């Protein structure tokens, strides 16, 4: 995601075919170079895992994310101490619940690790949290995997106390979530599910999630020549890394209308929340900004982010700041900030966004509840000469959280953006990419019966792999 990460730009592009970054003596070294080297190696390793083991699978001796419902689901490689623990869990298992085994699993080459046997009901989203699967029907249990950034705001241990708590490097974390999808009818196997796997994937992550063009506003050629100006006119006082992020997803023309938000510094202006008043209008921050540029002021737009929203997505409120008191580190907003019930120890973050309303008839932004409305095939003015255009297409389905990064540079008065035929190219979102793998088909009876296994779908590689996995799962592995 790379949000709230203070980088100069993201220079990695797999289409370049670069195999490594080579340091040169006497040259300026940039964060982008180091980050590109890490991205090159990570892509190489993950691609190799896919080529060797398929789109998903785990090692035979430590294959995680198996769905367990009875003692018959236990496999021989479960070691003695784990077997005793799991047998107890299974005997005490509620009829609406299931157990996810510990171990390792690779999804599109991404290593997912589960360090303990867990109850699905304690891990699931709001629909099944604390209750499990109650409604009768047939379900696909699957694994959703993606990456998110972690900074000192999320994990204070990343600050270096020897340097006065200074912020250092950020990290990317693999996040996984076991989810369920309701099927229209009872499935006999993976290949005859209704809806089929490709349809489910398209619903979770449409291939066409919007395309964006970005430019610095062009100046009329005659006036530019008379004033000695270049055509590109980024007028910001500093180099910036703009983040354009989808807020409300959906199709253009539908209700609610899809919208976006932007930050001129990749969402870096964010603060850990110390407390939120009962009316959810006044926020007390853990610390205050070091200067006005990195602070929060009256009239700006903020968003409250918690772990639940990061896991399950969705668009939160974007209220306007109406009062600020640096001495008490408090701000007040005009609309209540609703937060989920975050678990103890999880950070609550307040992030600033920089969109402001303009005159829509002149390309300015139309804000509804703090979010800029997406208008396709029209140039929309962000600020300081930066303009964006969302390309029109009937197949585009915008998804909350998807984003584009745009580097703006004072030296050229322009943005760094690929060109096609002399015009800004229309690019799909840079992320967030989700990766999916089926885990099991289960069923809940209409007579109050508990969850029953239809077919396990986890795939093991290594010793005896072929004997323990249905052939149809290998078909999916080949076609994704």
PDB file of N, CA, C and O in Angstrom, residues 11 57 66 107 133 225 243 259 274 288 321 341 344 349 353 356 372 388 413-414 423 456 473:
ATOM      1  N   UNK A  11       9.780   3.748  -7.886  1.00  0.00           N
ATOM      2  CA  UNK A  11      10.359   3.643  -9.234  1.00  0.00           C
ATOM      3  C   UNK A  11      10.302   2.244  -9.815  1.00  0.00           C
ATOM      4  O   UNK A  11      10.668   2.033 -10.970  1.00  0.00           O
ATOM      5  N   UNK A  57      -0.355 -23.223  -2.139  1.00  0.00           N
ATOM      6  CA  UNK A  57      -0.009 -24.514  -1.553  1.00  0.00           C
ATOM      7  C   UNK A  57       0.884 -24.331  -0.347  1.00  0.00           C
ATOM      8  O   UNK A  57       1.412 -23.245  -0.091  1.00  0.00           O
ATOM      9  N   UNK A  66      -5.530 -25.426   6.958  1.00  0.00           N
ATOM     10  CA  UNK A  66      -6.498 -26.502   6.748  1.00  0.00           C
ATOM     11  C   UNK A  66      -7.748 -26.182   7.572  1.00  0.00           C
ATOM     12  O   UNK A  66      -7.672 -25.682   8.685  1.00  0.00           O
ATOM     13  N   UNK A 107       0.446 -18.131  -1.276  1.00  0.00           N
ATOM     14  CA  UNK A 107      -0.601 -17.701  -2.179  1.00  0.00           C
ATOM     15  C   UNK A 107       0.014 -16.722  -3.167  1.00  0.00           C
ATOM     16  O   UNK A 107       0.502 -15.656  -2.777  1.00  0.00           O
ATOM     17  N   UNK A 133     -20.741 -19.634  11.493  1.00  0.00           N
ATOM     18  CA  UNK A 133     -21.645 -19.696  10.337  1.00  0.00           C
ATOM     19  C   UNK A 133     -22.969 -20.290  10.791  1.00  0.00           C
ATOM     20  O   UNK A 133     -23.061 -21.490  11.051  1.00  0.00           O
ATOM     21  N   UNK A 225       4.653  31.253 -24.579  1.00  0.00           N
ATOM     22  CA  UNK A 225       5.831  31.731 -25.308  1.00  0.00           C
ATOM     23  C   UNK A 225       6.121  33.183 -24.961  1.00  0.00           C
ATOM     24  O   UNK A 225       7.270  33.594 -24.796  1.00  0.00           O
ATOM     25  N   UNK A 243      -0.787  11.090  -3.544  1.00  0.00           N
ATOM     26  CA  UNK A 243      -1.503   9.815  -3.466  1.00  0.00           C
ATOM     27  C   UNK A 243      -2.960  10.078  -3.803  1.00  0.00           C
ATOM     28  O   UNK A 243      -3.631  10.848  -3.105  1.00  0.00           O
ATOM     29  N   UNK A 259     -16.024   7.865  -5.323  1.00  0.00           N
ATOM     30  CA  UNK A 259     -15.320   9.096  -4.968  1.00  0.00           C
ATOM     31  C   UNK A 259     -13.857   8.791  -4.663  1.00  0.00           C
ATOM     32  O   UNK A 259     -13.456   7.631  -4.564  1.00  0.00           O
ATOM     33  N   UNK A 274      -4.804   9.455  21.107  1.00  0.00           N
ATOM     34  CA  UNK A 274      -4.762   9.118  22.531  1.00  0.00           C
ATOM     35  C   UNK A 274      -6.156   8.811  23.055  1.00  0.00           C
ATOM     36  O   UNK A 274      -6.345   7.876  23.834  1.00  0.00           O
ATOM     37  N   UNK A 288       1.935  16.215  18.710  1.00  0.00           N
ATOM     38  CA  UNK A 288       1.557  17.267  17.773  1.00  0.00           C
ATOM     39  C   UNK A 288       2.609  17.370  16.682  1.00  0.00           C
ATOM     40  O   UNK A 288       3.726  16.832  16.809  1.00  0.00           O
ATOM     41  N   UNK A 321     -12.214  19.724   9.839  1.00  0.00           N
ATOM     42  CA  UNK A 321     -11.741  20.227  11.126  1.00  0.00           C
ATOM     43  C   UNK A 321     -12.311  21.631  11.347  1.00  0.00           C
ATOM     44  O   UNK A 321     -12.196  22.501  10.486  1.00  0.00           O
ATOM     45  N   UNK A 341     -14.779  -1.346  17.023  1.00  0.00           N
ATOM     46  CA  UNK A 341     -14.274  -1.767  18.333  1.00  0.00           C
ATOM     47  C   UNK A 341     -12.916  -2.425  18.144  1.00  0.00           C
ATOM     48  O   UNK A 341     -12.815  -3.631  17.931  1.00  0.00           O
ATOM     49  N   UNK A 344      -7.525  -4.497  22.015  1.00  0.00           N
ATOM     50  CA  UNK A 344      -6.585  -3.827  22.907  1.00  0.00           C
ATOM     51  C   UNK A 344      -5.177  -3.826  22.312  1.00  0.00           C
ATOM     52  O   UNK A 344      -4.707  -4.847  21.805  1.00  0.00           O
ATOM     53  N   UNK A 349      -5.538   5.706  14.311  1.00  0.00           N
ATOM     54  CA  UNK A 349      -4.763   6.718  13.598  1.00  0.00           C
ATOM     55  C   UNK A 349      -5.699   7.768  13.004  1.00  0.00           C
ATOM     56  O   UNK A 349      -6.736   7.429  12.427  1.00  0.00           O
ATOM     57  N   UNK A 353      -6.223  14.449   4.883  1.00  0.00           N
ATOM     58  CA  UNK A 353      -6.312  14.436   3.427  1.00  0.00           C
ATOM     59  C   UNK A 353      -6.409  15.872   2.930  1.00  0.00           C
ATOM     60  O   UNK A 353      -6.824  16.771   3.680  1.00  0.00           O
ATOM     61  N   UNK A 356      -9.898  19.789  -1.494  1.00  0.00           N
ATOM     62  CA  UNK A 356     -10.713  20.947  -1.138  1.00  0.00           C
ATOM     63  C   UNK A 356     -11.697  21.216  -2.264  1.00  0.00           C
ATOM     64  O   UNK A 356     -11.412  20.931  -3.428  1.00  0.00           O
ATOM     65  N   UNK A 372     -14.061  13.663  -2.881  1.00  0.00           N
ATOM     66  CA  UNK A 372     -14.202  14.239  -4.219  1.00  0.00           C
ATOM     67  C   UNK A 372     -14.917  13.248  -5.129  1.00  0.00           C
ATOM     68  O   UNK A 372     -14.552  12.073  -5.207  1.00  0.00           O
ATOM     69  N   UNK A 388      -6.091  15.442 -12.903  1.00  0.00           N
ATOM     70  CA  UNK A 388      -6.277  14.004 -13.103  1.00  0.00           C
ATOM     71  C   UNK A 388      -7.523  13.771 -13.936  1.00  0.00           C
ATOM     72  O   UNK A 388      -8.460  14.569 -13.912  1.00  0.00           O
ATOM     73  N   UNK A 413       8.770  21.519 -13.155  1.00  0.00           N
ATOM     74  CA  UNK A 413       7.421  22.052 -13.150  1.00  0.00           C
ATOM     75  C   UNK A 413       6.422  21.059 -13.710  1.00  0.00           C
ATOM     76  O   UNK A 413       5.417  21.440 -14.310  1.00  0.00           O
ATOM     77  N   UNK A 414       6.678  19.774 -13.492  1.00  0.00           N
ATOM     78  CA  UNK A 414       5.868  18.736 -14.118  1.00  0.00           C
ATOM     79  C   UNK A 414       5.733  17.552 -13.172  1.00  0.00           C
ATOM     80  O   UNK A 414       6.342  17.506 -12.100  1.00  0.00           O
ATOM     81  N   UNK A 423       0.694  11.842 -24.927  1.00  0.00           N
ATOM     82  CA  UNK A 423      -0.322  12.171 -23.940  1.00  0.00           C
ATOM     83  C   UNK A 423      -0.122  11.305 -22.693  1.00  0.00           C
ATOM     84  O   UNK A 423       0.465  10.218 -22.756  1.00  0.00           O
ATOM     85  N   UNK A 456     -12.196 -30.710   1.483  1.00  0.00           N
ATOM     86  CA  UNK A 456     -11.047 -29.838   1.781  1.00  0.00           C
ATOM     87  C   UNK A 456     -10.333 -29.471   0.485  1.00  0.00           C
ATOM     88  O   UNK A 456     -10.221 -30.305  -0.429  1.00  0.00           O
ATOM     89  N   UNK A 473      -8.197 -29.467  -7.802  1.00  0.00           N
ATOM     90  CA  UNK A 473      -7.468 -28.353  -7.201  1.00  0.00           C
ATOM     91  C   UNK A 473      -6.239 -28.016  -8.043  1.00  0.00           C
ATOM     92  O   UNK A 473      -5.884 -26.853  -8.212  1.00  0.00           O
TER      93      UNK A 473
END
